[in-house]
CSV table of C-alpha atoms in Angstrom, one decimal:
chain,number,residue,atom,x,y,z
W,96,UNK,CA,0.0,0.0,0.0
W,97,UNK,CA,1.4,3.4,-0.9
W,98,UNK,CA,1.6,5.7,1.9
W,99,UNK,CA,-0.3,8.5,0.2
W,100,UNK,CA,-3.3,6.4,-0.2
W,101,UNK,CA,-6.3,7.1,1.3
W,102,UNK,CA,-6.8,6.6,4.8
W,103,UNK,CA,-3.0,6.6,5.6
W,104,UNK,CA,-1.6,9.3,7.9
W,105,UNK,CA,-0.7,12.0,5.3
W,106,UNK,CA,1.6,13.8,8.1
W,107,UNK,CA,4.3,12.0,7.6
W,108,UNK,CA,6.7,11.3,4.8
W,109,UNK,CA,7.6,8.2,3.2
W,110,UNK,CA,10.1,7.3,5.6
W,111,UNK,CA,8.5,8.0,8.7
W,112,UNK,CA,9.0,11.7,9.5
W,113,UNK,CA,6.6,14.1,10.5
W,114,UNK,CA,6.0,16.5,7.4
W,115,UNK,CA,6.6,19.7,7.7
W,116,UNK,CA,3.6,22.1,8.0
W,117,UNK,CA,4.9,24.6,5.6
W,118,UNK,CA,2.2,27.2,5.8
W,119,UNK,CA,2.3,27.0,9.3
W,120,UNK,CA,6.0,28.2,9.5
W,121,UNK,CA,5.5,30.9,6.6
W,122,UNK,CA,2.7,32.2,8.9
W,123,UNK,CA,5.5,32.4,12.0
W,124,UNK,CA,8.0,34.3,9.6
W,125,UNK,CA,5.6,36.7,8.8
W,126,UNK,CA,4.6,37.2,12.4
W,127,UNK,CA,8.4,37.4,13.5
W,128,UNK,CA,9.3,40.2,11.0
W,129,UNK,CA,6.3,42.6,11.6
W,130,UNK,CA,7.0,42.2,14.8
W,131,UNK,CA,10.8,43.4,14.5
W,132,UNK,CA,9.5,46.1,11.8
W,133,UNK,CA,6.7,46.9,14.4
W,134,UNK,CA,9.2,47.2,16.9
W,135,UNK,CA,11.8,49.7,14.8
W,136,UNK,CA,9.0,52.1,14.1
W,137,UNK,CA,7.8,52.1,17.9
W,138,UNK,CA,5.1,49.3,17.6
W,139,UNK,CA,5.1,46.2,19.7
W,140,UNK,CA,3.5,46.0,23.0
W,141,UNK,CA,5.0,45.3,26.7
W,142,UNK,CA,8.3,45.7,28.3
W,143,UNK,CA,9.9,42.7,26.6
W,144,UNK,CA,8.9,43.9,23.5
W,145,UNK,CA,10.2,47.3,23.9
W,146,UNK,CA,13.5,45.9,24.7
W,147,UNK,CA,13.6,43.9,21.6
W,148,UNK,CA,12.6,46.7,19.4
W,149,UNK,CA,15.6,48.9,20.5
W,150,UNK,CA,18.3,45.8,19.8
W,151,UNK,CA,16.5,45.9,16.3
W,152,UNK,CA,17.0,49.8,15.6
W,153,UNK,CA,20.6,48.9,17.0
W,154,UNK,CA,21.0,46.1,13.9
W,155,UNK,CA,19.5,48.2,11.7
W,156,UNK,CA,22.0,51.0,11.8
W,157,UNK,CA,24.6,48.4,11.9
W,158,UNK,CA,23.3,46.7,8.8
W,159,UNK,CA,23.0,50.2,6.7
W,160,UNK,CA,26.3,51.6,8.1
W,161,UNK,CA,27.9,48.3,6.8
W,162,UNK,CA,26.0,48.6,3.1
W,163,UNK,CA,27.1,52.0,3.2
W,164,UNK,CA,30.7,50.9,3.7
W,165,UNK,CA,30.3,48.2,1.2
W,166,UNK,CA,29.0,50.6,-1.5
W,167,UNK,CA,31.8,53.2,-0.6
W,168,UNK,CA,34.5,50.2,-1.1
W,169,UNK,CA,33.1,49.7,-4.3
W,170,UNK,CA,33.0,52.9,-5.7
W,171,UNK,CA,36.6,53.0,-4.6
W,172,UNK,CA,38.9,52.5,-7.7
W,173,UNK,CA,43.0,53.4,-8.0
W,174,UNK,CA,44.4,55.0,-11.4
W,175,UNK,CA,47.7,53.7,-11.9
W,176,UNK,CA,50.7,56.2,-13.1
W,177,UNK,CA,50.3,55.4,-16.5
W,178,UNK,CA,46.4,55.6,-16.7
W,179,UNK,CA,44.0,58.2,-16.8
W,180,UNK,CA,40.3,57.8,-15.7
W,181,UNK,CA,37.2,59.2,-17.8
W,182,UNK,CA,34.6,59.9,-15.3
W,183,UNK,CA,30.6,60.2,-16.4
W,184,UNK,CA,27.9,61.0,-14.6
W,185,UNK,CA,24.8,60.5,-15.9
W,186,UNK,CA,26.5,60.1,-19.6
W,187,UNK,CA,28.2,63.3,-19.4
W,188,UNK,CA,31.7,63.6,-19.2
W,189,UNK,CA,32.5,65.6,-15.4
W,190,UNK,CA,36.1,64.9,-15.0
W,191,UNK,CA,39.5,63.2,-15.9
W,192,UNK,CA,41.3,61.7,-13.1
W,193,UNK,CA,45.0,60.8,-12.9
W,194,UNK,CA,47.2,58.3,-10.6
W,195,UNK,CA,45.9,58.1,-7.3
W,196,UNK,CA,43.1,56.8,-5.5
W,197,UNK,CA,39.3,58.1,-6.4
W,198,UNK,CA,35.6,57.4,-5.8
W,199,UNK,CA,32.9,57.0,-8.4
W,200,UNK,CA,29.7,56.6,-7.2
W,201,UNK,CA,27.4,53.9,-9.6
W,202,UNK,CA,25.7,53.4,-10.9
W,203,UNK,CA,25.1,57.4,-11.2
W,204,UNK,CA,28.5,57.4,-12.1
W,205,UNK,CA,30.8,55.6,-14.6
W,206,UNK,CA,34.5,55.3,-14.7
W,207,UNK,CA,36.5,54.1,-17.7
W,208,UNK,CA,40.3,53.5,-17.3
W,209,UNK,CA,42.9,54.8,-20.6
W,210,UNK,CA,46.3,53.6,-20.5
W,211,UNK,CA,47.9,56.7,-21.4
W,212,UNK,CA,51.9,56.2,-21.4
W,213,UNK,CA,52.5,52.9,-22.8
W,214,UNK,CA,54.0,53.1,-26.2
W,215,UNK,CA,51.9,50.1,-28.2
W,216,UNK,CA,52.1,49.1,-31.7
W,217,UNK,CA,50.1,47.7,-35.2
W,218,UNK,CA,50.8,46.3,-37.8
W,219,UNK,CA,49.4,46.3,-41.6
W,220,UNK,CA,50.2,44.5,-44.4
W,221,UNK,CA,48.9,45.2,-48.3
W,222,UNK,CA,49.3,43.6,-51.4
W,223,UNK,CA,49.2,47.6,-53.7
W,224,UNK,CA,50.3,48.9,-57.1
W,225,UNK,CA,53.1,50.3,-57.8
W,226,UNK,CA,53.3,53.6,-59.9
W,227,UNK,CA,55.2,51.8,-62.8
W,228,UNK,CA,51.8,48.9,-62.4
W,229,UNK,CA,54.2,46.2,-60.6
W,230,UNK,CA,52.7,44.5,-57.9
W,231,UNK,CA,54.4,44.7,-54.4
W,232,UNK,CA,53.5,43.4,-50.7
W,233,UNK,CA,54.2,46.2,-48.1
W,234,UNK,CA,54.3,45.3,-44.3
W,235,UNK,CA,54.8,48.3,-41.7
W,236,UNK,CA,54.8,48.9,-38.3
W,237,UNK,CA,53.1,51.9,-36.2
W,238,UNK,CA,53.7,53.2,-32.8
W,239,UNK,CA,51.6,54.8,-31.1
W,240,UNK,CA,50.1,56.2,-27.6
W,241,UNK,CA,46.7,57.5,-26.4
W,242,UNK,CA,46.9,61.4,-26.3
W,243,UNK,CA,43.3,62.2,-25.8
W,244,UNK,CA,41.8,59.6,-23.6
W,245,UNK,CA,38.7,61.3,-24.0
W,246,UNK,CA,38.7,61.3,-27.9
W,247,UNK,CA,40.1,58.1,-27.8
W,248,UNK,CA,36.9,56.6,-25.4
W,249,UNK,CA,34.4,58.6,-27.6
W,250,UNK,CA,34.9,59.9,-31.0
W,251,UNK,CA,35.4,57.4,-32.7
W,252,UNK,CA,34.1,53.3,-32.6
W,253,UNK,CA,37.4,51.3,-32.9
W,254,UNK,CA,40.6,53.7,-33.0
W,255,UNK,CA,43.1,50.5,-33.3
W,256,UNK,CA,41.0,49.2,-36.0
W,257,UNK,CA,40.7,53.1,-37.5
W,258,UNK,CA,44.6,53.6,-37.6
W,259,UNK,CA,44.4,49.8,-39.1
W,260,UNK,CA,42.8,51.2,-41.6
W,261,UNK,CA,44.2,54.5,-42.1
W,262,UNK,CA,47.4,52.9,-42.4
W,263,UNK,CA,46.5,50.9,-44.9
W,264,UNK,CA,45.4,54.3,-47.4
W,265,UNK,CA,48.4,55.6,-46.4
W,266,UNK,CA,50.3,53.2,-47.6
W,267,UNK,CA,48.4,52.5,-50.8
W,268,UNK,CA,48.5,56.7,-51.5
W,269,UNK,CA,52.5,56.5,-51.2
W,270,UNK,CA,53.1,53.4,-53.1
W,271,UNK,CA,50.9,54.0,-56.0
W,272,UNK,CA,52.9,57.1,-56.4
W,273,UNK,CA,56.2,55.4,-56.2
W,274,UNK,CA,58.3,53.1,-58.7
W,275,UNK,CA,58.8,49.8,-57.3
W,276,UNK,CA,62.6,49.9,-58.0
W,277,UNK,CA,62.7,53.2,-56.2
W,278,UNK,CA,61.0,51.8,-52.9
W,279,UNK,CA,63.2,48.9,-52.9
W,280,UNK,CA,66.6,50.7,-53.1
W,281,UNK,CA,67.4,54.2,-52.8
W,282,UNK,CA,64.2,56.0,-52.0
W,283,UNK,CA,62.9,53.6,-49.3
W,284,UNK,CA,63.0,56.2,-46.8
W,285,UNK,CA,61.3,58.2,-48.3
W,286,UNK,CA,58.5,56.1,-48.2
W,287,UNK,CA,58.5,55.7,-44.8
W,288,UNK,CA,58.7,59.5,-44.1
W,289,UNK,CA,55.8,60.0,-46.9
W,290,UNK,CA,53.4,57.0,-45.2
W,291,UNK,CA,54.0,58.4,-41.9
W,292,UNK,CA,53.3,61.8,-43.3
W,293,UNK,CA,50.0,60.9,-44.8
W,294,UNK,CA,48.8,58.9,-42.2
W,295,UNK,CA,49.1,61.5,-40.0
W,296,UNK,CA,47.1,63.9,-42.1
W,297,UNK,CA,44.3,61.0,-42.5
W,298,UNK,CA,43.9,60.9,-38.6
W,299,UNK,CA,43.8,64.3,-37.7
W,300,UNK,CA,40.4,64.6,-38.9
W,301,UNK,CA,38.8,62.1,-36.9
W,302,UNK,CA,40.4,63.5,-33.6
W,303,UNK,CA,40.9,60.0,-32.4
W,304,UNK,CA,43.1,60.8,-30.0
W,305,UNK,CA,46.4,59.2,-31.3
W,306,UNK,CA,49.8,60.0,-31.1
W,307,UNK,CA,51.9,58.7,-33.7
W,308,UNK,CA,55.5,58.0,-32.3
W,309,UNK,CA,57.2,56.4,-35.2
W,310,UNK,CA,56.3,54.1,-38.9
W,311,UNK,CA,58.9,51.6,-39.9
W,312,UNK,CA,59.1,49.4,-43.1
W,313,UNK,CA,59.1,45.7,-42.0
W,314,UNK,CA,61.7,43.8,-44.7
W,315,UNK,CA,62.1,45.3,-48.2
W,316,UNK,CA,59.0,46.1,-50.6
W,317,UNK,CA,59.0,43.0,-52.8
W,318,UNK,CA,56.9,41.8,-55.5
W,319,UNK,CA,54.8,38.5,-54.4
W,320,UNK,CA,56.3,35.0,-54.7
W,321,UNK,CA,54.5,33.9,-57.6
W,322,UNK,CA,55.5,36.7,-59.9
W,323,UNK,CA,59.0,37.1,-58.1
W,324,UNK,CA,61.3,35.1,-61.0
W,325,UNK,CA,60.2,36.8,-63.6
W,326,UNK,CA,60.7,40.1,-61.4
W,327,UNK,CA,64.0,39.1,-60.6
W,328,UNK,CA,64.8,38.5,-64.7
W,329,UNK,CA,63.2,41.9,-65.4
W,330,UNK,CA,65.6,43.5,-62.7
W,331,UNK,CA,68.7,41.4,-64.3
W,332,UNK,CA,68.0,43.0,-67.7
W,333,UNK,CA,67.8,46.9,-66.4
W,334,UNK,CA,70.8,46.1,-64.3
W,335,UNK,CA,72.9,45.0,-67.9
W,336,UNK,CA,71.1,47.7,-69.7
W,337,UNK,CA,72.7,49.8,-66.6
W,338,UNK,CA,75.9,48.8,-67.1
W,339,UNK,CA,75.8,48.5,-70.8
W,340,UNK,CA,74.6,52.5,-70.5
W,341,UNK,CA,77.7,53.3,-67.9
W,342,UNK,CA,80.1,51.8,-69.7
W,343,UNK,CA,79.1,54.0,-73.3
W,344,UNK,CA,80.0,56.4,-71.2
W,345,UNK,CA,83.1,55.9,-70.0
W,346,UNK,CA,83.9,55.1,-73.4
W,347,UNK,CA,82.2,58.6,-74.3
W,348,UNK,CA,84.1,60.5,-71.4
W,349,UNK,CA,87.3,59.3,-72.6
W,350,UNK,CA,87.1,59.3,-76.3
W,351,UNK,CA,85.4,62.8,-76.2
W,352,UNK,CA,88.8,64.7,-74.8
W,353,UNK,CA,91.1,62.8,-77.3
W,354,UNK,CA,89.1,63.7,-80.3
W,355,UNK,CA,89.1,67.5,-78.6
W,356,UNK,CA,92.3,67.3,-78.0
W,357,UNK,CA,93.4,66.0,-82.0
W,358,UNK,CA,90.7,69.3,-83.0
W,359,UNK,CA,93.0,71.2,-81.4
W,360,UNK,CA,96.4,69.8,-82.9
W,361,UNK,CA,94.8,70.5,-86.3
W,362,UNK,CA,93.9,73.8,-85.2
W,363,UNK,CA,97.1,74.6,-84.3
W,364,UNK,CA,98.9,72.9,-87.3
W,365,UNK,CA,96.7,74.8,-89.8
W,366,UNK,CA,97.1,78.1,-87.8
W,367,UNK,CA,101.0,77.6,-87.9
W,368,UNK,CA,100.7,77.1,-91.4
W,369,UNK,CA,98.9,79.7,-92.2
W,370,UNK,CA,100.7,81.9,-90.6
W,371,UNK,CA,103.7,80.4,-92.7
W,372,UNK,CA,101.8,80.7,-95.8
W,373,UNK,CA,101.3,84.5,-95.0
W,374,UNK,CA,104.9,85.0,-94.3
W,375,UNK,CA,106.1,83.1,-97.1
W,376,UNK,CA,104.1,85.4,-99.2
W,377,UNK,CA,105.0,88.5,-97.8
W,378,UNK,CA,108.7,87.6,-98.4
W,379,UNK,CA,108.3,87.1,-101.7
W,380,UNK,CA,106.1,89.9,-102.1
W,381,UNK,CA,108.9,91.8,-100.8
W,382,UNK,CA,111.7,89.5,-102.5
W,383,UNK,CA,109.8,90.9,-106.1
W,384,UNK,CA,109.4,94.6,-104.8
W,385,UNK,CA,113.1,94.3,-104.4
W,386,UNK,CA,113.7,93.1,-108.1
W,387,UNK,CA,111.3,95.2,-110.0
W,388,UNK,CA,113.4,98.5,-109.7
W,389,UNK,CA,116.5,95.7,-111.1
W,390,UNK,CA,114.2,94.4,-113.6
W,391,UNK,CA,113.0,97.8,-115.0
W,392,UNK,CA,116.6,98.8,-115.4
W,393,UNK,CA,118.2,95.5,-116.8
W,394,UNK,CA,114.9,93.5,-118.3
W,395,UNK,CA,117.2,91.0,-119.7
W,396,UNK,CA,120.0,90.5,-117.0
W,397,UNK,CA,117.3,90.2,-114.6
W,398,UNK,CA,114.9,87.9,-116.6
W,399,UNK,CA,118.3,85.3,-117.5
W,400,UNK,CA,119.4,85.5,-114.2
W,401,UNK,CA,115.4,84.6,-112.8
W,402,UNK,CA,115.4,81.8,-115.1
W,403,UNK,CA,118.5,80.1,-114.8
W,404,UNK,CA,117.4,80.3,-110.5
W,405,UNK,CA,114.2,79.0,-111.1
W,406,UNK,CA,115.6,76.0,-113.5
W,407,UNK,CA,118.0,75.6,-110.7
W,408,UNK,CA,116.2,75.1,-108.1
W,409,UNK,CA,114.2,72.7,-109.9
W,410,UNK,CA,116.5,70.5,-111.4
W,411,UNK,CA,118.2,70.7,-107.5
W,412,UNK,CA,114.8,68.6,-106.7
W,413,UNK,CA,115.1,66.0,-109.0
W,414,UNK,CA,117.2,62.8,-109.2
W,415,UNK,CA,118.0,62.9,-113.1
W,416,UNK,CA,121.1,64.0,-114.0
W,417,UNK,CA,122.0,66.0,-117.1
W,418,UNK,CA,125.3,65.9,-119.0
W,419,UNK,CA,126.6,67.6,-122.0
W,420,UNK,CA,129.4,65.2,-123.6
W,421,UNK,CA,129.3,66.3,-127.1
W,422,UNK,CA,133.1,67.7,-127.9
W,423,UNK,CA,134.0,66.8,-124.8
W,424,UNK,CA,136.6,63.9,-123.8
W,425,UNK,CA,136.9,64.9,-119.9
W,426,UNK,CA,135.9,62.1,-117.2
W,427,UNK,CA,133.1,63.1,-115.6
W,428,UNK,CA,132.6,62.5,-111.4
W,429,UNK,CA,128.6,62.8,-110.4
W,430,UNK,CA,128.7,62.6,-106.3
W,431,UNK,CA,125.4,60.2,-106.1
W,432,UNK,CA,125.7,60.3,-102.1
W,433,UNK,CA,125.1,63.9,-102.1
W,434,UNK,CA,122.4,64.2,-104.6
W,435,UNK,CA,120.9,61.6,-102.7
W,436,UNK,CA,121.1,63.4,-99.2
W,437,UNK,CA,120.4,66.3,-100.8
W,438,UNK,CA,116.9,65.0,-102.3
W,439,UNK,CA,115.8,63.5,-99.0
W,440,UNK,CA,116.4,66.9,-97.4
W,441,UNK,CA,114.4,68.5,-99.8
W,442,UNK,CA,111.6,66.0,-99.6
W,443,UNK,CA,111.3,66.0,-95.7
W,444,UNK,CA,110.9,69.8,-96.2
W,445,UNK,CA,108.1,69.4,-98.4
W,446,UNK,CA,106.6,67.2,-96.2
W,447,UNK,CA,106.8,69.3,-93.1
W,448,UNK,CA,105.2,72.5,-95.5
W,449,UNK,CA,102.4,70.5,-96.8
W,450,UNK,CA,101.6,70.0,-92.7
């Protein structure tokens, strides 16, 4: 038989026990705290109850001074040296607090804590095009600080994912205005100055409470792996066409003060004959003012005597030799080795005229 059933003694419980008369004890609660709340206000009747309500204003004012010192634990908070504390009440901003210990009272008041001195850092990294339409990966670094704790709380949703992003059209500005070759070698940084540059103009309008300490390149501005051979062989031909160009003009530099140099030999030799020329002709102009006075008074002394010079000088020039034998039985001696001699002296001279 179950020992619910009908008939059984429903007071007690399955093993045994009396139950427990629940309403019955809910009733005596009741009782017991309106007589204590009774008692605090002045209620309760008799001596013994008068007593009783006195130690219950006694706990009272214990129990609120000790919620009282619990809430004013809580809305105790410490700022830290490098932190700085936004303070709202009621939503609106009151007051900044720095290192030290401060009170906030919530949930009228709201405190939110801004590391303000530690020197963090991002990173961003972009596949972009270059201004000559190569394709290069960039990867920087920026460091930064909260300036505005304030701004930096407020004005903006995300500031680390803001700068992020801000970094990233910085870089993209800057590289698509640069040749790839020139952000790999020489002019590298000046892309970093220029990025930095222009991300710091893209922040300031969004007051979002960043410092910028310093940008740095991470590793060289490459072309991506899977176009990096035929890069490389693209490089390798403007480095030969490079040295191919240098070495033209080396050849230009020192072929160009040679050939100057031979203009002005030439120059020289053709001035010096000239002025040879010039002299030789004035001589003989002066050489036939000198005979004309002669020649006027003796036409035919002076015209025998201008022939037989002039045949003489010719036939001194050549190497034939002329002999008149007829009625003649004398030996005759011709000196070779001077004619000779003389003939090569007269030829070096018309060499060294002809110059």
């Amino acid at each position: 038989m179950a020992w619910n059933e009908p008939g059984n003694n429903n007071d007690q419980d399955p093993w045994g026990k009396k139950r427990p008369n629940n309403q019955n004890d809910l009733d005596k609660l009741l009782k017991q705290a309106g007589e204590k709340f009774g008692g605090i206000f002045g209620g309760g009747k008799g001596g013994d109850k008068g007593s009783s309500g006195k130690n219950s204003n006694v706990s009272f004012i214990i129990g609120f001074l000790v919620l009282v010192a619990i809430y004013l634990f809580k809305s105790a908070y410490t700022v830290n040296e490098k932190q700085n504390a936004i303070v709202l009440t009621l939503g609106k901003h009151t007051r900044t607090d720095t290192a030290g210990l401060h009170f906030a009272f919530p949930p009228i008041q709201q405190v939110y804590l801004i590391d303000v001195e530690s020197i963090k850092d991002v990173e961003v990294e972009g596949i972009m095009l270059t201004k000559d339409d190569n394709v290069a990966t960039v990867k920087v670094k920026v460091q930064y600080r909260v300036k505005d704790p304030l701004n930096y709380k407020f004005n903006v949703v995300d500031p680390v994912e803001t700068l992020k992003h801000a970094t990233e059209a910085a870089l993209r500005q800057v590289i698509g205005h640069t040749r790839l070759q020139d952000a790999r070698t020489d002019k590298k940084e000046d892309v970093r100055k220029n990025v930095e540059n222009e991300l710091k103009s893209i922040l300031k309008p969004y007051d979002a409470g960043i410092e910028i300490f310093r940008l740095n390149l991470i590793g060289n501005v490459d072309v991506p792996p899977s176009v990096k051979p035929a890069f490389d062989d693209a490089i390798k031909a403007e480095e030969d066409q490079r040295a191919y160009i240098e070495q033209g003009e080396a050849y230009r530099s020192k072929q160009i003060p040679l050939a100057e140099g031979q203009a002005q030999q030439l120059i020289q030799q053709a001035n010096s004959y000239r002025a040879r020329v010039i002299e030789k002709a004035a001589g003989e102009v002066a050489r036939f003012e000198k005979l004309l006075p002669e020649y006027m008074a003796a036409p035919g002394v002076t015209r025998q005597r201008l022939y037989i010079e002039t045949i003489e000088s010719v036939l001194s020039k050549s190497s034939k030799i002329m002999l008149d034998v007829e009625g003649s039985n004398n030996m005759t001696y011709i000196p070779l080795d001077s004619i000779l001699k003389r003939n090569k002296a007269s030829g070096s001279e018309n060499d060294s005229q002809k110059q």
